[in-house]
Amino acid sequence: LDLSTYFFMKERNKGPYELIALIMHNGTAQSGHYVAYTKIGDQWYLCNDGSITLVPEKTMGQIARDGFADSRK
């Protein structure tokens, strides 16, 4: 993940970086639900309230592309 175009002090902030966590909100500004995705080693996990589940690499690619995972597919 190359964020160098967004850095103010480019000489101090060298990339690229590896994405290891992602927080997503579903709902409105007044109400909704947060979930977190975290990468441990080569595996991604979904942390949703009291449960932690393995997320397939294909699903993480979909989230990166579309911003969400469609559970209907």
Coordinates of N, CA and C in Angstrom, one line a residue:
L1 N 0.9 -1.2 0.0 CA 0.0 0.0 0.0 C 0.9 1.2 0.0
D2 N 0.9 1.9 -1.1 CA 1.8 3.1 -1.2 C 1.0 4.4 -0.9
L3 N 1.2 5.0 0.2 CA 0.5 6.2 0.6 C 1.4 7.5 0.5
S4 N 2.5 7.3 -0.2 CA 3.4 8.4 -0.3 C 2.9 9.7 -0.8
T5 N 1.9 9.7 -1.7 CA 1.3 10.9 -2.2 C 0.6 11.7 -1.2
Y6 N 0.2 11.1 0.0 CA -0.5 11.8 1.0 C 0.4 12.3 2.2
F7 N 1.7 12.0 2.1 CA 2.6 12.4 3.2 C 3.0 13.8 3.1
F8 N 3.0 14.5 4.2 CA 3.5 15.9 4.3 C 5.0 15.9 4.2
M9 N 5.6 15.1 5.0 CA 7.1 15.0 5.1 C 7.6 13.7 4.4
K10 N 7.6 13.7 3.1 CA 7.9 12.5 2.4 C 9.3 11.9 2.7
E11 N 10.2 12.7 3.0 CA 11.6 12.2 3.3 C 11.6 11.4 4.6
R12 N 10.6 11.6 5.5 CA 10.6 10.9 6.8 C 9.6 9.7 6.8
N13 N 8.7 9.7 5.8 CA 7.7 8.6 5.7 C 7.9 7.8 4.4
K14 N 8.6 6.8 4.5 CA 8.9 6.0 3.3 C 8.0 4.7 3.4
G15 N 7.4 4.4 2.2 CA 6.6 3.2 2.1 C 7.3 2.2 1.2
P16 N 6.6 1.2 0.7 CA 5.2 1.0 0.9 C 4.9 0.3 2.2
Y17 N 3.6 0.3 2.6 CA 3.2 -0.3 3.9 C 2.3 -1.5 3.6
E18 N 2.3 -2.4 4.6 CA 1.4 -3.6 4.5 C 0.2 -3.3 5.4
L19 N -1.0 -3.5 4.8 CA -2.2 -3.3 5.5 C -2.4 -4.5 6.4
I20 N -2.6 -4.2 7.7 CA -2.8 -5.3 8.7 C -4.1 -5.2 9.5
A21 N -4.8 -4.1 9.3 CA -6.1 -4.0 10.0 C -7.0 -3.0 9.3
L22 N -8.3 -3.2 9.4 CA -9.3 -2.4 8.8 C -10.5 -2.3 9.7
I23 N -11.0 -1.2 9.9 CA -12.2 -1.0 10.7 C -13.3 -0.5 9.7
M24 N -14.5 -1.1 9.8 CA -15.6 -0.7 8.9 C -16.8 -0.4 9.8
H25 N -17.6 0.6 9.3 CA -18.9 1.0 9.9 C -20.0 0.7 9.0
N26 N -21.1 0.1 9.5 CA -22.3 -0.1 8.7 C -23.4 0.6 9.4
G27 N -24.1 1.5 8.7 CA -25.2 2.2 9.3 C -25.2 3.7 8.9
T28 N -25.7 4.5 9.8 CA -25.8 5.9 9.6 C -24.9 6.6 10.6
A29 N -24.8 7.9 10.6 CA -24.1 8.7 11.5 C -24.7 8.6 12.9
Q30 N -26.0 8.4 13.0 CA -26.7 8.3 14.3 C -26.7 6.9 14.9
S31 N -26.6 5.9 14.0 CA -26.7 4.5 14.5 C -25.9 3.6 13.5
G32 N -25.4 2.5 14.1 CA -24.7 1.5 13.2 C -23.9 0.5 14.0
H33 N -23.0 -0.1 13.3 CA -22.3 -1.2 13.9 C -20.9 -1.2 13.3
Y34 N -19.8 -1.3 14.2 CA -18.5 -1.4 13.7 C -18.0 -2.9 13.8
V35 N -17.2 -3.2 12.8 CA -16.5 -4.5 12.8 C -15.0 -4.2 12.4
A36 N -14.1 -5.1 12.8 CA -12.7 -5.0 12.5 C -12.2 -6.2 11.8
Y37 N -11.3 -6.0 10.8 CA -10.6 -7.1 10.2 C -9.2 -6.9 10.6
T38 N -8.5 -8.0 10.9 CA -7.1 -7.9 11.3 C -6.4 -9.1 10.6
K39 N -5.1 -8.8 10.3 CA -4.3 -9.8 9.6 C -3.3 -10.3 10.6
I40 N -3.2 -11.6 10.8 CA -2.2 -12.3 11.7 C -1.5 -13.3 10.8
G41 N -0.2 -13.0 10.6 CA 0.5 -13.9 9.7 C 0.0 -13.7 8.3
D42 N -0.4 -14.7 7.6 CA -1.0 -14.7 6.3 C -2.5 -14.8 6.3
Q43 N -3.2 -14.8 7.5 CA -4.6 -15.0 7.6 C -5.3 -13.7 8.0
W44 N -6.5 -13.5 7.5 CA -7.3 -12.4 7.9 C -8.5 -12.9 8.8
Y45 N -8.8 -12.1 9.8 CA -9.9 -12.5 10.7 C -10.9 -11.3 10.8
L46 N -12.2 -11.7 11.0 CA -13.2 -10.7 11.2 C -13.5 -10.7 12.7
C47 N -13.4 -9.6 13.4 CA -13.7 -9.4 14.8 C -15.0 -8.7 14.9
N48 N -16.1 -9.4 15.3 CA -17.4 -8.8 15.3 C -18.0 -9.1 16.7
D49 N -18.1 -8.1 17.5 CA -18.5 -8.2 18.9 C -17.7 -9.3 19.6
G50 N -18.4 -10.4 20.0 CA -17.7 -11.5 20.8 C -17.2 -12.6 19.9
S51 N -17.3 -12.5 18.6 CA -16.8 -13.6 17.7 C -15.6 -13.1 16.8
I52 N -14.8 -14.1 16.6 CA -13.7 -13.9 15.7 C -13.7 -15.1 14.7
T53 N -13.8 -14.7 13.4 CA -13.9 -15.8 12.4 C -12.8 -15.5 11.3
L54 N -12.4 -16.6 10.7 CA -11.4 -16.6 9.6 C -12.1 -16.0 8.3
V55 N -11.4 -15.1 7.6 CA -12.0 -14.5 6.4 C -11.1 -15.0 5.2
P56 N -11.7 -15.6 4.2 CA -11.0 -16.1 3.1 C -10.3 -14.9 2.3
E57 N -9.2 -15.2 1.7 CA -8.4 -14.2 1.0 C -9.3 -13.5 -0.1
K58 N -10.1 -14.4 -0.8 CA -11.0 -13.9 -1.8 C -12.0 -12.8 -1.3
T59 N -12.5 -13.0 -0.1 CA -13.4 -12.0 0.5 C -12.7 -10.7 0.8
M60 N -11.4 -10.8 1.3 CA -10.7 -9.6 1.6 C -10.4 -8.8 0.3
G61 N -10.2 -9.5 -0.8 CA -10.0 -8.9 -2.0 C -11.2 -8.1 -2.4
Q62 N -12.4 -8.7 -2.2 CA -13.7 -8.1 -2.5 C -13.9 -6.8 -1.6
I63 N -13.5 -6.9 -0.4 CA -13.7 -5.8 0.5 C -12.7 -4.7 0.1
A64 N -11.5 -5.0 -0.3 CA -10.6 -4.0 -0.8 C -11.1 -3.3 -2.0
R65 N -11.7 -4.1 -2.9 CA -12.2 -3.5 -4.2 C -13.5 -2.8 -4.0
D66 N -14.5 -3.3 -3.2 CA -15.8 -2.8 -3.2 C -16.1 -2.0 -1.9
G67 N -15.4 -2.3 -0.8 CA -15.6 -1.6 0.4 C -16.5 -2.4 1.4
F68 N -17.0 -3.6 0.9 CA -17.8 -4.5 1.7 C -17.8 -5.9 1.1
A69 N -18.3 -6.8 1.9 CA -18.4 -8.2 1.4 C -19.9 -8.5 1.3
D70 N -20.3 -8.9 0.1 CA -21.7 -9.3 -0.1 C -21.9 -10.8 0.3
S71 N -22.6 -11.0 1.4 CA -22.7 -12.4 1.9 C -23.7 -13.2 1.1
R72 N -24.4 -12.5 0.1 CA -25.3 -13.3 -0.7 C -24.6 -14.1 -1.8
K73 N -23.3 -13.8 -2.1 CA -22.6 -14.5 -3.1 C -21.9 -15.7 -2.6

